[in-house]
Amino acid sequence: MRIDRIDIIRINNPFKDPFETSFVRFLVRDALLVKVYSEGAFGYGECKAFHAPLYNAEDNGTCLHLLKNILAPRILGENIDGPEDFLERVAFVRGNRLAIAAIENALWDLRVKATGKSLKTLIGGTRDEVEAGISLGIEPTIDALLKKIEKYQGEGYHRIKIKIKPGKDIHIVREIRKHYPDITLTVDANSAYTLADLDLFKAMDEFNLSYIEQPLGEDDIVDHAVLQKAIRTRICLDESITSFDDARKAIDLGSAQVINIKSSRCGGIHESIRIHDLCMKHDIPVWCGGMTETGIGRVQNISMASLPNFTLANDITPAHRFFVEDITVPMVDVTSRCTLIVPDEKNAIHYVVDEAAIERMMVSREVIRK
Ligand code: OSB
Ligand code: MG
């Protein structure tokens, strides 16, 4: 397919309620969308970076640069075969996987349109629906958090994850367990701790967490291996896994027993499938992580999570959980079973990008042609 034009669209979508993590309190989702035009069709991809390099080393500024000056010029005006061909053309780039994933994802969308097949079918997905878990931000009080847990537990979410940070951790878990001794509960530290906190994590073993997500350094797999050997609770890596090789090394070292796959963090769906397959071979269950994305990213996440080894509940939720308005029609929502229907050739779920909503949220648009 010939790549005729690439638009990089920046949108701002305010959160209904602030979402607080160990690294930042989000008020607005500042997001980049990539629209790749080819032979009368277009594909959308979402760049999952944030306004600043808080979660990993990339942010919207660095991604804009990469997309416009490094990545787009490699395919504009060229005849390319699709996502794999694009990845080969940009294989010289070190890191910057969120930026790469944005175009890669758009090329998958173009392939969906060109073939008339669903993303699920193209990647070999096997599930008709995928389970929703929920990621709850840090709250000012334990009572406020307990109220949220009550709400989402009542709605049937398949796993409750809470964000933790030093000073807001074990006593909160203890309190939750008093009220909910049996729910599937996890914590996500977003790299806020070090091995000096080993005793804290040993003490957490008592609370039967399904796993502890990314307790240590965002680029670490060595300290995580030390921690994993010292505790019973499974460690799940998020930030630390950016590629197939990261996953291979983490599995070899014993740094994690669960992996959270985000196609953005790993440079796209192609690499994510490789990680999925590797984990499956090693009996490491995976689940699909979230980045408070727009509907474009959410719908692709649903499709990716239809792969067979996504056996744990995902951070894929209804869009209205974070936002009043989103950019797909319909807005992504859960079923009465708290699952998300995977779009495929058989069912009626079909998402369309709402161009008018994008216009309303738009901060800037760069049109790149050869
Ligand atoms: O670490 O999983 C994370 C949100 C932003 C950045 C990182 C993470 C998260 C979440 C929210 O936990 C997941 C979601 O989109 O529902
Ligand atoms: Mg995480």
Coordinates of C-alpha atoms and ligand atoms in Angstrom, one line a residue:
M1 CA 0.0 0.0 0.0
R2 CA 1.2 3.5 -0.9
I3 CA 1.3 5.9 2.1
D4 CA 0.0 9.2 0.9
R5 CA -0.4 11.4 4.0
I6 CA 0.0 11.2 7.8
D7 CA -1.8 13.5 10.2
I8 CA -0.7 13.9 13.8
I9 CA -3.6 15.1 15.9
R10 CA -3.2 16.3 19.4
I11 CA -6.4 16.3 21.6
N12 CA -7.2 17.1 25.2
N13 CA -9.9 15.3 27.0
P14 CA -10.6 16.2 30.6
F15 CA -10.9 13.4 33.2
K16 CA -14.2 13.2 35.0
D17 CA -12.3 12.8 38.3
P18 CA -8.6 13.2 38.8
F19 CA -6.7 9.9 38.4
E20 CA -3.8 9.8 40.8
T21 CA -0.8 7.4 40.5
S22 CA 2.6 7.3 42.3
F23 CA 4.0 9.5 39.5
V24 CA 1.3 12.1 38.8
R25 CA -2.3 13.2 39.3
F26 CA -3.9 13.2 35.9
L27 CA -6.5 16.0 35.2
V28 CA -6.6 16.0 31.4
R29 CA -5.7 13.2 28.9
D30 CA -3.3 15.0 26.5
A31 CA -3.2 12.5 23.6
L32 CA -1.7 12.2 20.1
L33 CA -3.5 10.4 17.4
V34 CA -2.0 9.3 14.1
K35 CA -4.1 9.0 11.0
V36 CA -2.3 7.3 8.1
Y37 CA -3.9 7.7 4.6
S38 CA -3.4 5.1 1.9
E39 CA -5.0 4.8 -1.5
G40 CA -8.3 6.4 -0.5
A41 CA -8.5 4.7 2.9
F42 CA -7.1 5.7 6.3
G43 CA -6.1 3.9 9.5
Y44 CA -6.0 5.3 13.0
G45 CA -3.4 4.7 15.7
E46 CA -3.1 6.2 19.2
C47 CA 0.2 7.3 20.7
K48 CA -0.1 6.5 24.4
A49 CA 2.5 9.0 25.7
F50 CA 1.6 11.6 28.3
H51 CA 2.3 15.4 28.6
A52 CA 5.6 14.7 30.3
P53 CA 8.0 11.7 30.6
L54 CA 6.5 10.3 33.8
Y55 CA 5.7 6.7 33.0
N56 CA 8.5 6.0 30.7
A57 CA 11.1 8.2 28.9
E58 CA 8.8 9.3 26.1
D59 CA 6.3 12.1 26.2
N60 CA 4.0 13.8 23.6
G61 CA 6.8 16.3 22.7
T62 CA 9.4 13.6 22.0
C63 CA 6.8 11.5 20.1
L64 CA 5.7 14.4 18.0
H65 CA 9.3 14.8 17.0
L66 CA 9.9 11.1 16.3
L67 CA 6.6 10.8 14.4
K68 CA 7.1 13.9 12.2
N69 CA 10.8 13.9 11.6
I70 CA 12.0 10.3 11.9
L71 CA 9.2 7.8 11.4
A72 CA 6.8 9.3 8.9
P73 CA 9.5 10.2 6.4
R74 CA 10.4 6.5 6.2
I75 CA 7.1 5.5 4.7
L76 CA 5.5 8.7 3.2
G77 CA 5.2 8.2 -0.6
E78 CA 6.5 4.7 -0.3
N79 CA 4.8 1.4 -1.1
I80 CA 4.9 -0.7 2.0
D81 CA 3.5 -4.1 3.0
G82 CA 2.1 -3.2 6.3
P83 CA 3.1 -3.1 10.0
E84 CA 6.0 -5.6 9.7
D85 CA 7.5 -3.7 6.7
F86 CA 7.2 -0.4 8.7
L87 CA 9.0 -2.0 11.7
E88 CA 11.9 -3.1 9.5
R89 CA 12.2 0.4 8.0
V90 CA 12.5 1.9 11.5
A91 CA 14.5 -0.8 13.1
F92 CA 17.5 1.6 13.4
V93 CA 15.6 3.7 16.0
R94 CA 16.6 3.0 19.6
G95 CA 13.8 3.0 22.1
N96 CA 10.9 5.5 21.4
R97 CA 8.5 2.6 21.2
L98 CA 5.3 4.6 22.0
A99 CA 5.9 6.7 18.9
I100 CA 6.7 3.6 16.8
A101 CA 3.6 1.8 18.1
A102 CA 1.3 4.7 17.1
I103 CA 2.1 4.3 13.4
E104 CA 2.3 0.5 13.7
N105 CA -1.2 0.4 15.2
A106 CA -2.5 2.7 12.4
L107 CA -1.1 0.3 9.8
W108 CA -3.0 -2.6 11.4
D109 CA -6.1 -0.6 11.2
L110 CA -5.4 0.0 7.5
R111 CA -4.9 -3.8 7.1
V112 CA -8.3 -4.4 8.8
K113 CA -9.9 -2.1 6.2
A114 CA -8.0 -3.4 3.2
T115 CA -8.8 -7.1 4.0
G116 CA -12.2 -6.7 5.5
K117 CA -11.1 -9.0 8.3
S118 CA -11.2 -8.0 12.0
L119 CA -8.0 -7.4 14.0
K120 CA -8.9 -10.4 16.1
T121 CA -8.9 -12.6 13.0
L122 CA -5.7 -11.1 11.6
I123 CA -3.7 -11.8 14.8
G124 CA -5.3 -15.1 15.6
G125 CA -7.5 -14.1 18.6
T126 CA -9.6 -16.9 20.1
R127 CA -11.9 -15.1 22.6
D128 CA -15.3 -13.6 21.8
E129 CA -15.2 -11.4 24.9
V130 CA -12.5 -10.3 27.4
E131 CA -12.7 -9.7 31.1
A132 CA -12.5 -6.2 32.5
G133 CA -10.6 -5.4 35.7
I134 CA -10.4 -1.9 37.1
S135 CA -7.4 0.3 38.1
L136 CA -8.3 2.6 40.9
G137 CA -6.2 5.7 41.6
I138 CA -4.8 6.9 44.9
E139 CA -7.6 8.5 46.9
P140 CA -7.4 11.2 49.7
T141 CA -8.9 8.8 52.2
I142 CA -9.3 5.1 52.7
D143 CA -13.0 5.6 52.9
A144 CA -13.1 7.2 49.5
L145 CA -11.2 4.3 48.1
L146 CA -13.5 1.8 49.8
K147 CA -16.5 3.5 48.3
K148 CA -15.0 3.1 44.8
I149 CA -14.2 -0.5 45.5
E150 CA -17.8 -1.1 46.6
K151 CA -19.1 0.4 43.4
Y152 CA -16.9 -1.4 41.0
Q153 CA -17.0 -4.7 42.9
G154 CA -20.8 -4.4 42.8
E155 CA -20.7 -3.9 39.0
G156 CA -18.8 -7.2 38.6
Y157 CA -15.3 -6.1 37.7
H158 CA -13.1 -9.2 37.6
R159 CA -10.2 -7.7 39.4
I160 CA -9.6 -4.6 41.5
K161 CA -6.2 -3.0 41.3
I162 CA -5.2 -0.1 43.5
K163 CA -2.4 2.3 42.9
I164 CA 0.1 2.5 45.8
K165 CA 3.0 4.7 46.7
P166 CA 5.3 4.9 49.8
G167 CA 3.1 5.9 52.8
K168 CA -0.1 4.8 51.0
D169 CA 0.3 1.1 50.8
I170 CA 0.1 -1.8 53.3
H171 CA -2.3 -0.2 55.7
I172 CA -4.7 0.4 52.8
V173 CA -4.4 -3.1 51.6
R174 CA -5.0 -4.4 55.2
E175 CA -8.2 -2.2 55.4
I176 CA -9.5 -3.4 52.0
R177 CA -9.0 -7.1 53.0
K178 CA -11.0 -6.5 56.2
H179 CA -14.0 -5.6 54.1
Y180 CA -13.3 -7.8 51.1
P181 CA -11.3 -10.9 52.2
D182 CA -11.9 -12.8 48.9
I183 CA -11.9 -10.4 45.9
T184 CA -9.2 -10.6 43.3
L185 CA -7.0 -7.7 44.4
T186 CA -3.7 -6.3 43.1
V187 CA -1.5 -3.3 43.7
D188 CA 0.4 -1.2 41.1
A189 CA 3.4 0.8 42.4
N190 CA 4.6 2.3 39.1
S191 CA 8.2 1.9 40.2
A192 CA 7.9 3.9 43.4
Y193 CA 10.0 1.5 45.6
T194 CA 13.5 0.0 45.9
L195 CA 14.9 -3.1 47.4
A196 CA 15.2 -1.2 50.7
D197 CA 11.5 -1.8 50.9
L198 CA 11.9 -5.6 50.9
D199 CA 10.3 -6.0 54.3
L200 CA 7.2 -4.1 53.2
F201 CA 6.7 -6.5 50.3
K202 CA 7.3 -9.5 52.5
A203 CA 4.6 -8.2 54.8
M204 CA 2.2 -7.9 51.9
D205 CA 2.4 -11.7 51.3
E206 CA -0.2 -12.0 54.1
F207 CA -2.9 -10.3 52.0
N208 CA -3.2 -12.8 49.2
L209 CA -2.7 -10.3 46.4
S210 CA -3.1 -11.8 42.9
Y211 CA 0.1 -10.0 42.0
I212 CA 2.2 -6.9 42.8
E213 CA 2.7 -4.8 39.6
Q214 CA 6.0 -3.0 38.9
P215 CA 7.2 -2.4 42.4
L216 CA 10.8 -1.4 41.5
G217 CA 12.7 0.6 38.8
E218 CA 11.0 1.2 35.5
D219 CA 14.0 -0.3 33.6
D220 CA 14.9 -3.0 36.1
I221 CA 14.7 -6.7 35.9
V222 CA 17.6 -7.6 38.2
D223 CA 16.3 -6.2 41.5
H224 CA 12.8 -7.6 40.6
A225 CA 14.4 -11.0 40.5
V226 CA 15.8 -10.6 44.0
L227 CA 12.4 -9.4 45.2
Q228 CA 10.5 -12.2 43.5
K229 CA 12.7 -14.8 45.2
A230 CA 12.1 -13.2 48.6
I231 CA 8.3 -13.1 48.5
R232 CA 5.4 -15.5 47.7
T233 CA 3.2 -13.1 45.9
R234 CA 3.7 -13.0 42.2
I235 CA 5.4 -10.0 40.6
C236 CA 3.8 -8.6 37.5
L237 CA 6.1 -6.4 35.3
D238 CA 4.7 -3.5 33.3
E239 CA 7.2 -0.7 32.6
S240 CA 10.2 -3.0 32.6
I241 CA 8.9 -5.0 29.6
T242 CA 9.4 -3.1 26.4
S243 CA 10.3 -5.9 24.0
F244 CA 10.4 -9.7 23.4
D245 CA 14.0 -9.7 24.6
D246 CA 13.1 -7.9 27.9
A247 CA 10.4 -10.5 28.5
R248 CA 12.8 -13.4 27.7
K249 CA 15.4 -12.1 30.1
A250 CA 12.9 -11.4 32.8
I251 CA 11.5 -14.9 32.5
D252 CA 15.0 -16.4 32.5
L253 CA 16.0 -14.4 35.6
G254 CA 12.7 -15.1 37.4
S255 CA 11.9 -11.4 37.7
A256 CA 8.2 -11.9 37.2
Q257 CA 5.5 -14.5 37.1
V258 CA 2.9 -12.4 35.3
I259 CA 3.4 -9.9 32.5
N260 CA 1.2 -6.9 31.6
I261 CA 1.3 -6.3 27.9
K262 CA 0.7 -2.9 26.4
S263 CA 1.2 -2.7 22.7
S264 CA 2.2 0.9 23.0
R265 CA 5.1 0.3 25.5
C266 CA 6.4 -2.6 23.4
G267 CA 6.5 -0.8 20.0
G268 CA 3.3 -2.3 18.7
I269 CA 1.0 -5.3 18.2
H270 CA 3.6 -7.3 16.3
E271 CA 6.0 -7.3 19.2
S272 CA 3.2 -7.8 21.7
I273 CA 2.1 -11.0 19.9
R274 CA 5.7 -12.3 20.2
I275 CA 5.8 -11.5 23.9
H276 CA 2.4 -13.2 24.3
D277 CA 3.6 -16.3 22.6
L278 CA 6.8 -16.5 24.6
C279 CA 4.9 -16.1 27.9
M280 CA 2.4 -18.8 26.8
K281 CA 5.3 -21.2 26.2
H282 CA 6.6 -20.5 29.7
D283 CA 3.3 -20.6 31.5
I284 CA 3.4 -16.9 32.3
P285 CA -0.1 -15.5 32.2
V286 CA -0.5 -12.1 30.7
W287 CA -3.2 -9.4 30.7
C288 CA -3.6 -6.2 28.7
G289 CA -2.7 -3.0 30.5
G290 CA -4.2 0.5 29.9
M291 CA -2.9 4.0 29.5
T292 CA -6.2 5.9 30.1
E293 CA -6.4 5.8 26.3
T294 CA -9.1 7.0 23.9
G295 CA -11.5 4.7 22.3
I296 CA -9.1 4.1 19.4
G297 CA -6.5 2.5 21.7
R298 CA -9.2 0.8 23.8
V299 CA -10.7 -1.0 20.8
Q300 CA -7.3 -2.3 19.7
N301 CA -6.6 -3.4 23.2
I302 CA -9.8 -5.4 23.3
S303 CA -8.8 -7.2 20.1
M304 CA -5.3 -7.9 21.3
A305 CA -6.6 -9.3 24.6
S306 CA -8.5 -11.9 22.6
L307 CA -5.3 -13.9 22.2
P308 CA -5.4 -17.1 24.2
N309 CA -2.8 -16.4 27.0
F310 CA -4.6 -13.2 28.1
T311 CA -6.0 -15.2 31.0
L312 CA -6.1 -12.5 33.7
A313 CA -8.5 -9.6 33.8
N314 CA -7.4 -6.6 31.7
D315 CA -7.2 -2.8 32.4
I316 CA -9.8 -2.3 29.7
T317 CA -12.8 -0.4 30.9
P318 CA -15.7 1.6 29.6
A319 CA -14.6 4.9 28.2
H320 CA -17.2 6.7 30.5
R321 CA -15.2 5.5 33.5
F322 CA -12.6 8.2 32.8
F323 CA -14.3 10.6 30.3
V324 CA -17.7 12.2 29.6
E325 CA -17.0 12.1 25.9
D326 CA -14.8 9.8 23.8
I327 CA -13.9 9.6 20.1
T328 CA -15.5 6.3 19.0
V329 CA -19.1 5.5 18.2
P330 CA -20.3 3.7 20.1
M331 CA -18.3 4.5 23.2
V332 CA -16.5 1.4 24.5
D333 CA -18.6 -0.2 27.3
V334 CA -18.8 -3.4 29.2
T335 CA -21.5 -6.1 29.0
S336 CA -23.6 -7.1 32.1
R337 CA -20.9 -9.7 32.7
C338 CA -18.3 -7.0 32.9
T339 CA -16.7 -8.1 29.7
L340 CA -15.9 -6.4 26.4
I341 CA -17.1 -7.9 23.2
V342 CA -14.3 -8.5 20.7
P343 CA -15.2 -7.0 17.3
D344 CA -15.1 -9.7 14.7
E345 CA -16.8 -10.8 11.5
K346 CA -19.6 -12.6 13.3
N347 CA -20.9 -10.0 15.8
A348 CA -22.6 -6.7 15.4
I349 CA -20.1 -4.6 17.4
H350 CA -18.5 -2.1 15.0
Y351 CA -16.6 0.9 16.2
V352 CA -16.3 4.1 14.1
V353 CA -14.0 7.0 14.8
D354 CA -16.1 10.1 15.6
E355 CA -14.3 12.8 13.6
A356 CA -16.5 15.6 15.0
A357 CA -15.6 14.6 18.6
I358 CA -11.9 14.7 17.6
E359 CA -12.4 18.3 16.1
R360 CA -14.0 19.4 19.4
M361 CA -11.1 18.1 21.5
M362 CA -8.3 19.1 19.0
V363 CA -5.4 21.2 20.1
S364 CA -3.4 20.9 16.9
R365 CA -3.1 19.0 13.7
E366 CA 0.1 18.5 11.7
V367 CA -0.5 17.3 8.1
I368 CA 2.6 15.5 6.7
R369 CA 2.9 14.8 3.0
K370 CA 6.0 13.9 1.0
Ligands
OSB1 O1 0.7 1.5 35.2 O2 -1.0 0.5 34.4 C1 -0.4 1.5 34.6 C2 -2.5 4.5 33.7 C3 -1.6 5.4 33.2 C4 -0.3 5.0 33.2 C5 0.1 3.7 33.7 C6 -0.9 2.9 34.2 C7 -2.2 3.3 34.2 C8 -3.3 2.5 34.8 C9 -4.7 2.8 34.3 O3 -3.1 1.8 35.8 C10 -5.1 1.8 33.4 C11 -6.4 2.2 32.6 O4 -6.2 2.8 31.5 O5 -7.5 1.8 33.0
MG2 MG 1.1 -0.5 35.6

